[in-house]
XYZ file of C-alpha atoms in Angstrom:
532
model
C 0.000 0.000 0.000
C 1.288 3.620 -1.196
C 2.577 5.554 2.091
C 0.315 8.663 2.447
C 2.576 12.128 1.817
C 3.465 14.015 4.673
C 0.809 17.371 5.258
C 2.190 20.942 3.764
C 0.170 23.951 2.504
C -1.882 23.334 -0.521
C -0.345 25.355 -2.495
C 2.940 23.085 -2.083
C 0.861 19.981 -1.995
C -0.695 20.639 -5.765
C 2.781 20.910 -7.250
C 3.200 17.448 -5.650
C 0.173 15.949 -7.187
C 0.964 17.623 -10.509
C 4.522 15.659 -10.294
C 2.632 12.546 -9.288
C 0.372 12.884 -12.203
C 3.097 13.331 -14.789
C 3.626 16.951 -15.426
C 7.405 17.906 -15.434
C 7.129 21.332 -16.618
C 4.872 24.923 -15.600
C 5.128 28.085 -16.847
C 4.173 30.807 -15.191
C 4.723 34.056 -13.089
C 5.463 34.499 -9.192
C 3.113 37.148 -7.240
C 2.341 37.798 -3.927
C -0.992 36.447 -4.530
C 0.036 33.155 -5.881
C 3.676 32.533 -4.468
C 1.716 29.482 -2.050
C 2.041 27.615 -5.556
C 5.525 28.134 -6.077
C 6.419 26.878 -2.238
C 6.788 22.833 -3.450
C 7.499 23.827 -7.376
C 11.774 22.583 -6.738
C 10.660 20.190 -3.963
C 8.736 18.683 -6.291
C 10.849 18.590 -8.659
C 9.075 20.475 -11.559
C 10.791 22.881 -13.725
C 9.031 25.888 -13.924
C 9.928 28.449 -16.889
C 9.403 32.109 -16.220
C 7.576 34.254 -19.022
C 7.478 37.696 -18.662
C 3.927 38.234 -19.157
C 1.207 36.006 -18.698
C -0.467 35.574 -22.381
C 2.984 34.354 -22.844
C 3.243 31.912 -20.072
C -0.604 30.778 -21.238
C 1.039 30.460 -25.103
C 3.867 28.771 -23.781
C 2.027 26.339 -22.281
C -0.040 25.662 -25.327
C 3.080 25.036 -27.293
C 4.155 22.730 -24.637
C 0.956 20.453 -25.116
C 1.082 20.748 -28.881
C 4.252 18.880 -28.700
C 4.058 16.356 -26.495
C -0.047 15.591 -26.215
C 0.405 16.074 -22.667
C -1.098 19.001 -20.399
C 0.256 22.191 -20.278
C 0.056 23.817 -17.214
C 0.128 27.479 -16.363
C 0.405 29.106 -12.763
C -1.027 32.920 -12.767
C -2.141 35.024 -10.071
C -5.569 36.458 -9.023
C -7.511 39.217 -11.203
C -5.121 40.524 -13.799
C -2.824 37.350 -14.601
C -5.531 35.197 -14.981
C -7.478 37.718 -17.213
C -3.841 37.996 -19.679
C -4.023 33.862 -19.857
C -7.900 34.291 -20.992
C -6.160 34.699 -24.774
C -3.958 31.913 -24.861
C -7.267 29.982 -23.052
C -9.265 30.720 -25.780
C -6.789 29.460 -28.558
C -6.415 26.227 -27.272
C -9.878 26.001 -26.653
C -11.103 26.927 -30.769
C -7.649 24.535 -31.307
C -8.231 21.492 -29.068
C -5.065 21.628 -26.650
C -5.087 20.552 -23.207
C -4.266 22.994 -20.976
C -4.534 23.697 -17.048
C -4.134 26.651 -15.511
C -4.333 27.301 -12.295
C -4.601 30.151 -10.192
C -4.963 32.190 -7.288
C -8.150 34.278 -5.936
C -9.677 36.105 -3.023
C -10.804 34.285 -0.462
C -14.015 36.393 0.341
C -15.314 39.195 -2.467
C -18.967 39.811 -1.698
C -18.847 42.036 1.287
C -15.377 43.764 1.077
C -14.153 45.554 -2.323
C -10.936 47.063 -3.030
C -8.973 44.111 -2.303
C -5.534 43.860 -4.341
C -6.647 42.427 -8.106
C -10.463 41.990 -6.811
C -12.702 40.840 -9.676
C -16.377 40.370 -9.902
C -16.350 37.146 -11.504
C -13.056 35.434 -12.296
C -14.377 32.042 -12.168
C -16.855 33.002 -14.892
C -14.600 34.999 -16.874
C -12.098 31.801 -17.670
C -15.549 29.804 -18.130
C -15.920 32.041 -21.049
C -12.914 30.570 -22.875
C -12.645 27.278 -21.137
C -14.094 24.337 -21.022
C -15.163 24.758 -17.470
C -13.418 26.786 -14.751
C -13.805 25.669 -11.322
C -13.542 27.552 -7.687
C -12.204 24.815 -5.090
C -13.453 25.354 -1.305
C -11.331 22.441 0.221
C -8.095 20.645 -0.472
C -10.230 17.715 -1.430
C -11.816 19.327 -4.212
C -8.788 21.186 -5.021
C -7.167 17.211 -5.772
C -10.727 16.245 -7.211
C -10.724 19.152 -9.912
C -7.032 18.431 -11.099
C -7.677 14.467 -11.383
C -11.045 15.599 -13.262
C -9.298 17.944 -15.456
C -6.470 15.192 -16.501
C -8.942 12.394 -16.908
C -10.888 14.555 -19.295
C -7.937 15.504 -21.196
C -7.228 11.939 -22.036
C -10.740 10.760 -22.317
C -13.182 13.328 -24.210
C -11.470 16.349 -26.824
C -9.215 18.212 -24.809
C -9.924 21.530 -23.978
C -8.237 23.906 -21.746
C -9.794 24.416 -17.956
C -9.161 26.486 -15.299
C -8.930 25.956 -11.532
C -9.081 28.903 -8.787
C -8.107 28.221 -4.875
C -8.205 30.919 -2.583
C -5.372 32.604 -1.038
C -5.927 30.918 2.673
C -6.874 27.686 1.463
C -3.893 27.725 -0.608
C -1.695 29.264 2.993
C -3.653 26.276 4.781
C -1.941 23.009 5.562
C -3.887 19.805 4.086
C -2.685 16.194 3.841
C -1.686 14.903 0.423
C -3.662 13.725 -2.350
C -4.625 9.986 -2.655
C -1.572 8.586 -4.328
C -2.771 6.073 -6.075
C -2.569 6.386 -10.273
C -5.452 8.291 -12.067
C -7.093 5.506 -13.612
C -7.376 5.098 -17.437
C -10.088 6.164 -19.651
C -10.195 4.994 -22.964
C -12.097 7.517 -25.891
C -15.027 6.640 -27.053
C -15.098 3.530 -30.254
C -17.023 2.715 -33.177
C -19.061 -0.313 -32.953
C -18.859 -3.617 -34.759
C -21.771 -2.225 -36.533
C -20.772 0.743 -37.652
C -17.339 -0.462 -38.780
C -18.959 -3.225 -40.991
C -21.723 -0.518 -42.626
C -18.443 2.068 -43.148
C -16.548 -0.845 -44.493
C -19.216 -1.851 -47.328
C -20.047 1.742 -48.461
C -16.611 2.174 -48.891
C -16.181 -1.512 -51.059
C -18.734 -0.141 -52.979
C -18.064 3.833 -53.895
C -16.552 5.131 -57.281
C -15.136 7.711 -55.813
C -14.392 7.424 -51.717
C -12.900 10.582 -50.414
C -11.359 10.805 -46.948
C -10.836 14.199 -45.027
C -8.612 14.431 -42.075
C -8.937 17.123 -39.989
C -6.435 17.787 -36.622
C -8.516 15.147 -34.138
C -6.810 12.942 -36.993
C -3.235 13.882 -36.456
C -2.464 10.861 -34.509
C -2.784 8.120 -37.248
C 0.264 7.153 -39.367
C -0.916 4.744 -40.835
C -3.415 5.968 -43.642
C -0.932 6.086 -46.838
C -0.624 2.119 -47.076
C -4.583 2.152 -46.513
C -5.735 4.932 -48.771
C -3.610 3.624 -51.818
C -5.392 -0.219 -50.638
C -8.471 1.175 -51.261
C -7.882 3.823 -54.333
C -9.232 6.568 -52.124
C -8.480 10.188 -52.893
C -7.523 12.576 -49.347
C -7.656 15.954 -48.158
C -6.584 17.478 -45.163
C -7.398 20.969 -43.170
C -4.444 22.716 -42.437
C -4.340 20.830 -38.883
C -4.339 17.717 -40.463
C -1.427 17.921 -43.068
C 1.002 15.382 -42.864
C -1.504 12.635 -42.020
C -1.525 11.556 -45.548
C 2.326 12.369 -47.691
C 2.090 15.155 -49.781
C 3.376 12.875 -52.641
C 0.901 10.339 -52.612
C -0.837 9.807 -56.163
C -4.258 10.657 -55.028
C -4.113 13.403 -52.457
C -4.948 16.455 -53.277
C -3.054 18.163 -50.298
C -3.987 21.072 -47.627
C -6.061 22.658 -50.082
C -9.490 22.394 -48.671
C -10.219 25.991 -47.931
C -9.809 26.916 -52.002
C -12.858 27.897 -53.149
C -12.733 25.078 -56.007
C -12.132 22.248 -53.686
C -15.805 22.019 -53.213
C -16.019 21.176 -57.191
C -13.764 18.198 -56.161
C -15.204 17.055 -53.293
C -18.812 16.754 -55.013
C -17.172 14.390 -57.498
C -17.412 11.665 -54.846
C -19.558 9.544 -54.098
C -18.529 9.148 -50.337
C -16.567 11.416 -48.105
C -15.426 10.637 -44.968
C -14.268 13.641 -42.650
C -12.325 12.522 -39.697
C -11.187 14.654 -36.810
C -12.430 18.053 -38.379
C -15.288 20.327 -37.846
C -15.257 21.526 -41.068
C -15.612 24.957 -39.541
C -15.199 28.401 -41.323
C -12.038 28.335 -40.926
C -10.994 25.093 -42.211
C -13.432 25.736 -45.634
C -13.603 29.570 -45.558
C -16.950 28.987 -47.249
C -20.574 27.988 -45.766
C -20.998 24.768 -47.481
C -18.305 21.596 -47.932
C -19.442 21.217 -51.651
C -20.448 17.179 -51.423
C -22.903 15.531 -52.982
C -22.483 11.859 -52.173
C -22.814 10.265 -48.746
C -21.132 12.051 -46.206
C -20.056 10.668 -42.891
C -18.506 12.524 -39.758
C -16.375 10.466 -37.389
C -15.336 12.174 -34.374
C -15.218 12.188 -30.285
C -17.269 15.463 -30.184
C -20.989 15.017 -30.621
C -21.590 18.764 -31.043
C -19.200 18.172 -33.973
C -21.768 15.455 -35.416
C -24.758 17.635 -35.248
C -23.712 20.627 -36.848
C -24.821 22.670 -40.240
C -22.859 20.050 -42.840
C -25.999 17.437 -41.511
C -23.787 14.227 -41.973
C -25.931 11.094 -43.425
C -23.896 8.943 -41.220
C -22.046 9.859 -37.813
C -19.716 7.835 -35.877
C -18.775 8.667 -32.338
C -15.905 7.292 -31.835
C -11.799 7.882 -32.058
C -10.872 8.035 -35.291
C -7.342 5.975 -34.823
C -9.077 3.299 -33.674
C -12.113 3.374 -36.501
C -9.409 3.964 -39.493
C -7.520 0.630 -38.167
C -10.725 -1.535 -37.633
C -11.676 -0.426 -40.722
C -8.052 -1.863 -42.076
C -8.671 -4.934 -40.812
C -12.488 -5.235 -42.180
C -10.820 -4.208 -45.725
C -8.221 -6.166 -46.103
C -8.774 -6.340 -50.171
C -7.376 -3.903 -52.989
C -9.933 -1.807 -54.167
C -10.511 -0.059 -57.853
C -12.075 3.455 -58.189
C -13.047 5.932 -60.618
C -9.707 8.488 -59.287
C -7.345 9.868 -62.038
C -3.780 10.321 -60.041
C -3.148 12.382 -62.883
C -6.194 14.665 -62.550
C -5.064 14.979 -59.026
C -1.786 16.169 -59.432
C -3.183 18.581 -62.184
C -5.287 20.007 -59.481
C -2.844 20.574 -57.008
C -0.546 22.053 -59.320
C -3.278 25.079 -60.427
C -4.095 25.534 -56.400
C 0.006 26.096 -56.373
C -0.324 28.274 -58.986
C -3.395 29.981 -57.694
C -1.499 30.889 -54.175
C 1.891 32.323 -56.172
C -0.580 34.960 -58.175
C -2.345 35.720 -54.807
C 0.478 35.900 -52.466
C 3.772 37.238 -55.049
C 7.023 36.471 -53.576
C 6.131 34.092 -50.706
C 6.206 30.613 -52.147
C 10.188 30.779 -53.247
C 10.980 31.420 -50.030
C 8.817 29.048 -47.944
C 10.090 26.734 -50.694
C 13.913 27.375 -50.002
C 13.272 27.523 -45.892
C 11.911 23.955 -46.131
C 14.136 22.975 -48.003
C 16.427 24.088 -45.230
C 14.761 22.555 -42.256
C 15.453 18.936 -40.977
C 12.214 16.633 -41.880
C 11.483 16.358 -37.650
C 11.047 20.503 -37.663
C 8.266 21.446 -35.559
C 6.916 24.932 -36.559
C 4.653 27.725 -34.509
C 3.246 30.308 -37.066
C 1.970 33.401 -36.095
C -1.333 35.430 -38.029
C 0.886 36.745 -41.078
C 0.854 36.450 -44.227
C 3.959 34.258 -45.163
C 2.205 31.472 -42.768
C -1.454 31.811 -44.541
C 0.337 30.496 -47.810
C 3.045 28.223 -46.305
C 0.084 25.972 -44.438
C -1.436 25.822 -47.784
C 1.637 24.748 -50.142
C 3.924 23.247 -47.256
C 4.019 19.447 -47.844
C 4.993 18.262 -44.269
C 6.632 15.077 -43.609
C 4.687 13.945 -40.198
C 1.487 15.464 -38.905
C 1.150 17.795 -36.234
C 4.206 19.454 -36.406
C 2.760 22.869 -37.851
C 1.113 24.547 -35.270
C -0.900 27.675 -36.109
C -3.676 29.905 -34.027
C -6.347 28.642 -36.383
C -9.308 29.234 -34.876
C -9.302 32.041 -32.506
C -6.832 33.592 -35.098
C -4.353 34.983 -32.066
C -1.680 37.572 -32.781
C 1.563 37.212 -30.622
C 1.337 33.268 -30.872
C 4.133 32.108 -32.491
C 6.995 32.979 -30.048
C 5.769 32.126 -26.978
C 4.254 28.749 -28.401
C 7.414 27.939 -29.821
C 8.996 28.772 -26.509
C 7.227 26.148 -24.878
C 7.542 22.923 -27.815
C 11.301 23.844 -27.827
C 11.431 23.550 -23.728
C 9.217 20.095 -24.625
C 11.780 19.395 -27.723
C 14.980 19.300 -26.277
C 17.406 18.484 -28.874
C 14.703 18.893 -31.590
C 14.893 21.646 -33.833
C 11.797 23.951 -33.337
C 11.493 27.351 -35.658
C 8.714 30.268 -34.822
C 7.667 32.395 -38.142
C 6.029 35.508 -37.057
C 4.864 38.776 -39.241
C 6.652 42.190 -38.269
C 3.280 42.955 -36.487
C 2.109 40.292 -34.352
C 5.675 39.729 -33.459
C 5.270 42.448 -31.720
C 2.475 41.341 -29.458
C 4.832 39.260 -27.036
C 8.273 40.578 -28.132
C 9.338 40.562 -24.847
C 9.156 36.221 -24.056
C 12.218 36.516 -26.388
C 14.344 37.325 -23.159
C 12.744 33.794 -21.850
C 14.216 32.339 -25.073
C 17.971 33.557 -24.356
C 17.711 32.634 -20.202
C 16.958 29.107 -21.423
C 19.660 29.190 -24.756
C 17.268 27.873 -27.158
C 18.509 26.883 -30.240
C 15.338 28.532 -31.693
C 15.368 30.552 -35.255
C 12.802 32.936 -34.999
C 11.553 34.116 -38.694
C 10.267 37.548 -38.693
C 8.740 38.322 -42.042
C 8.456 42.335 -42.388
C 6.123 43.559 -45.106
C 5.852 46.774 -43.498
C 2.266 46.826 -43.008
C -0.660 44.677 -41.522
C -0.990 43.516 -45.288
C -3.514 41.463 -45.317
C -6.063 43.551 -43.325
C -5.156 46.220 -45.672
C -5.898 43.810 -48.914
C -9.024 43.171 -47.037
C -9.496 46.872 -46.485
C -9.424 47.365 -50.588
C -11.418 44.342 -51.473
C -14.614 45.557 -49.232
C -13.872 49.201 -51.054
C -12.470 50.515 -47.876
C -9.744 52.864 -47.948
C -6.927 51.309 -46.271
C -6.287 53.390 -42.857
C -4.420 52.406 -39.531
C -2.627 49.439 -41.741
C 0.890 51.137 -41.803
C 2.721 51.091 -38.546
C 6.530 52.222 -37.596
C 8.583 49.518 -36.800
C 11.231 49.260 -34.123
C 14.525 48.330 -35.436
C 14.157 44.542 -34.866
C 17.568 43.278 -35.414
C 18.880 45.864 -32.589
C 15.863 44.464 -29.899
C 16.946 41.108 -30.679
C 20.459 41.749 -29.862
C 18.974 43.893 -26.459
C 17.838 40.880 -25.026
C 21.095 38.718 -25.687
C 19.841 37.034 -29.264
C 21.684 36.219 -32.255
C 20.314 37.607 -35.195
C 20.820 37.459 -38.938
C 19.248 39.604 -41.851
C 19.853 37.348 -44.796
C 19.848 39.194 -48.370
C 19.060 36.073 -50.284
C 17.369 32.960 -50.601
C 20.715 31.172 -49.769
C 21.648 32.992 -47.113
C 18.142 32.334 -45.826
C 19.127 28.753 -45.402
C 22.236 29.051 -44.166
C 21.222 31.191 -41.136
C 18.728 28.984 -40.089
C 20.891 26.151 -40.593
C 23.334 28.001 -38.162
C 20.302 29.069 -35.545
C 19.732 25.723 -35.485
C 22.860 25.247 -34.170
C 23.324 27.728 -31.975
C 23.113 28.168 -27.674
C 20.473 30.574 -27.673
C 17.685 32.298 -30.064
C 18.179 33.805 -33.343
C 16.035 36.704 -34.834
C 15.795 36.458 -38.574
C 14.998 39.499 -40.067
C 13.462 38.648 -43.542
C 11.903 41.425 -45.888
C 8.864 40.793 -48.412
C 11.595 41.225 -51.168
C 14.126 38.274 -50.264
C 12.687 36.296 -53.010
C 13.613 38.797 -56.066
C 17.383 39.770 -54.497
C-alpha cells in the first residue's frame, strides 16, 4: 500500500500531485498572490519556466501540449494574470489543446471591495474561454478538480480548464492527495456495426474521399490504406502530414480553395475525420459534397452541426481507421485519375503564387532548409497563410498555427514552450513584423533558457492582409501602416543572435546556423528576399 505524503500547505501539496500525475514542466509568473504555488514547485521537482507576461506563459504552455499531447500547465495570479491567460485559453480552446491553468483568488469578495486584483467574476470569466473553470473550497476538491481535469484531457477532446483556490486555502496546511494512479479512460469507439456498414459503403463507392482534420493527427498509418483502397484525401491545415504530400491521389492542404468544393462533389462518399469543417478550415458555408457524407469524431456537437452528416460515428478516429483496415483487407478499384489529381494541385500552387507574389520561393527554399522532424509555430501573417497551404509536411502535427481564434503574438511564446518540450529537436517560430510584436518581450525567456530557436520575422511593413481586405470591401486602407522598431537591434537587447539574410541562400544558411546555436536567433526577412 502507497505511504500517504506528509501534510504541507496546498499550495505546495498541488505541485506534488501535478509531479505525481506526470507533469514535469509549468510556466508561469510568481506574485504575492500566488507565491503558495511556487512553495513545493523545486521540492517537487518540476521545472518551472518564467515568461514575462502572462499571455505568454498561457502560449507557452499551449506550445508545450502541442508537442508532447500532454497538459500544459500554467500558474497565474488572481484578477489581472488570470485575465492575460484568458487569450492563450481561448486558442487552445477553438484549437483542441489541453491545458490547465491554475490560479490564485480572493478568499471572500462579496462584502469587502478594493482588495488587491479583486474581480467580480473570475471564475466566470475563464468559463468564457474554457471548457469549465472551477472555484475549489477544500483541499479535497482542489485534488478532485485536477484528477477531473487530466482524466478529461485523455478521455473526451481536450480543452483547456481552469482551476481557482483561494489565497488561505492555498496558505492552509492539508494532507496529500490519494496517491494512487489516475485511472485510465479509454475515448469513445465505433461499434462492430458501424465499422462493418463504413466498411461496405466504402467496397462499394466510385469515388471514396477521406478528409482528415487535426482530431486525426495521430494516425500514421493511412498512406498504405488509402492507396489499398484507391481513395483520394484531403486534409485541413491541422491535419497535413496525415496523408504524404506525394501520394498519387491526395490532393493536399487545399481544402479551404474555393474550387475544392467542385472536387469534393465528385465523390460519391466522403469521410471527414477529426475536423469540424468549420469556417475556418473551408472559408466557405458549405463543404461542396454531394455523395454520402459521414462525420467520425469524439465530439458530438461536432456530429450535429450545419454540414448534416448522413452517417455519424462517435468514436476515435485511430481506432475506426484501423478496424476499418482490418475489415478491408482487399485492394480496391475506383473511378480516381492520379493524374487529374496532381493537375489540381498544381493550379491551387499556382493559384497561391498569383495571390500571395514572392512568398512561395521562399517558404520553398526555408523547407528545403529545415530537418524533416522541424516542428513549426506560425503566427497570423501572411507568409504562414500560404506556407500551411503549399507546405508538404513530412509527419502530422508538427505545424502549429492559431487557427481558430486567429491569435496575434502566438508564435513565439508557443514555440517557446515545444522547444522547452523538444529538447534536442529543432523547433522554428515564423512571425509577421506585427504580431511579433504582441509578445516581443518572451524573447528574453528564449535567451535565459539558450534555445537553439530561429525565430523568422517576415516584415512587409504593413498589416498587409487587413489592408488587402481593407481594398477588397472598397475601404480605404487606414491604420494598416505602422513604424517599426529596429528589430535586429531588440533582438540583440535581449542577448539574441540575429541574422538579416539578403538572399534565398543565405536564408538557409542562417537557419541552418540558428539551429545550431546556444540561444535564439532573430531572422529578419523582408517581403523582397525572393527577387534579391
Amino acid at each position: 500500500m502507497s505511504e500517504s505524503p506528509p501534510e504541507r500547505p496546498l499550495g505546495a501539496q498541488i505541485s506534488h500531485m501535478l509531479k505525481s500525475r506526470g507533469v514535469d514542466v509549468i510556466f508561469g509568473i510568481p506574485g504575492v498572490h500566488n507565491q503558495e504555488m511556487y512553495r513545493g514547485i523545486e521540492e517537487a521537482g518540476i521545472t518551472h519556466v518564467l515568461a514575462r507576461h502572462e499571455q505568454g506563459a498561457g502560449f507557452m504552455a499551449d506550445g508545450y501540449a502541442r508537442a508532447t499531447g500532454r497538459p500544459g500547465v500554467a500558474y497565474v495570479i488572481t484578477g489581472p494574470g488570470l485575465c492575460n491567460t484568458l487569450t492563450p485559453l481561448g486558442q487552445a480552446y477553438s484549437d483542441s489543446v489541453p491545458v490547465l491553468a491554475i490560479s490564485s483568488c480572493l478568499g471572500e469578495t462579496a462584502a469587502t471591495r478594493g482588495q488587491l486584483h479583486q474581480m467580480k467574476d473570475q471564475e466566470g470569466a475563464a468559463r468564457t474561454v474554457c471548457d469549465w473553470s472551477e472555484t475549489a473550497r477544500t483541499a479535497d476538491a482542489a485534488y478532485a478538480l485536477i484528477d477531473r481535469a487530466l482524466m478529461e484531457f485523455q478521455s473526451a477532446r481536450p480543452r483547456p480548464k481552469h482551476i481557482s483556490v483561494p489565497i488561505p486555502l492555498l496558505q492552509a496546511r492539508a494532507a496529500g492527495h490519494d496517491p494512487a494512479p489516475l485511472p485510465t479512460a479509454p475515448l469513445p469507439k465505433a461499434s462492430g456495426t458501424q465499422v462493418t456498414d463504413l466498411a461496405a459503403q466504402i467496397r462499394a463507392a466510385k469515388r471514396p474521399l477521406f478528409i482528415f482534420g487535426g482530431g486525426a493527427k495521430g494516425i500514421d498509418f493511412a498512406a498504405p490504406l488509402l492507396a489499398r483502397w484507391q481513395a483520394a484525401s484531403l486534409t485541413t491545415y491541422a491535419g497535413r502530414g496525415i496523408v504524404p504530400a506525394d501520394a498519387p491521389l491526395h490532393f493536399g492542404a487545399y481544402l479551404a480553395r474555393g474550387s475544392s468544393a467542385d472536387m469534393i462533389g465528385q465523390a460519391d462518399l466522403v469521410i471527414a475525420l477529426g475536423t469540424e469543417l468549420s469556417e475556418v478550415d473551408l472559408w466557405r458555408d458549405k463543404l461542396g459534397h454531394s455523395g454520402t457524407l459521414v462525420r467520425v469524431d469524439i465530439d458530438p456537437q461536432v456530429l450535429s452541426d450545419r454540414h448534416r452528416a448522413d452517417v455519424t460515428v462517435l468514436g476515435d478516429c485511430a481506432a475506426l481507421l484501423a478496424d476499418l483496415g482490418a475489415a478491408l483487407p482487399d485492394t480496391g478499384a475506383t473511378d480516381w485519375d492520379a493524374g487529374a489529381v496532381a493537375k489540381q494541385r498544381h493550379m491551387w500552387r499556382a493559384e497561391i503564387m498569383t495571390e500571395r507574389p514572392g512568398i512561395v520561393p521562399v517558404a520553398d527554399a526555408l523547407r528545403a532548409a529545415l530537418p524533416a522532424d522541424t516542428m513549426i509555430y506560425s503566427d497570423m501573417t501572411q507568409f504562414a497563410y500560404a506556407a500551411k497551404e503549399i507546405w508538404p509536411m513530412a509527419r502530422a502535427g508538427h505545424w502549429h498555427h492559431p487557427y481558430g481564434f486567429g491569435t496575434l503574438g502566438y508564435a513565439l511564446p508557443a514555440a517557446i514552450g515545444g522547444a522547452v518540450a523538444r529538447r534536442g529537436l529543432p523547433t522554428v517560430a515564423i512571425a509577421g513584423d506585427y504580431g511579433f510584436q504582441f509578445t516581443l518581450q518572451e524573447l528574453g525567456v528564449a535567451v535565459e533558457l539558450g534555445l537553439p530557436l530561429p525565430i523568422i520575422v517576415w516584415d512587409n511593413g504593413k498589416l498587409g492582409e487587413i489592408e488587402a481586405s481593407m481594398v477588397r470591401a472598397q475601404i480605404a486602407p487606414n491604420a494598416v501602416i505602422q513604424r517599426n522598431p529596429d528589430f535586429i537591434m531588440l533582438a540583440r537587447a535581449y542577448g539574441a543572435y540575429t541574422a538579416a539574410p539578403g538572399s534565398l541562400d543565405a536564408l538557409q544558411k542562417d537557419v541552418t546556423k540558428a539551429l545550431a546555436a546556444d540561444g535564439p536567433t532573430l531572422i529578419y526577412v523582408t517581403s523582397d528576399i525572393a527577387g534579391a
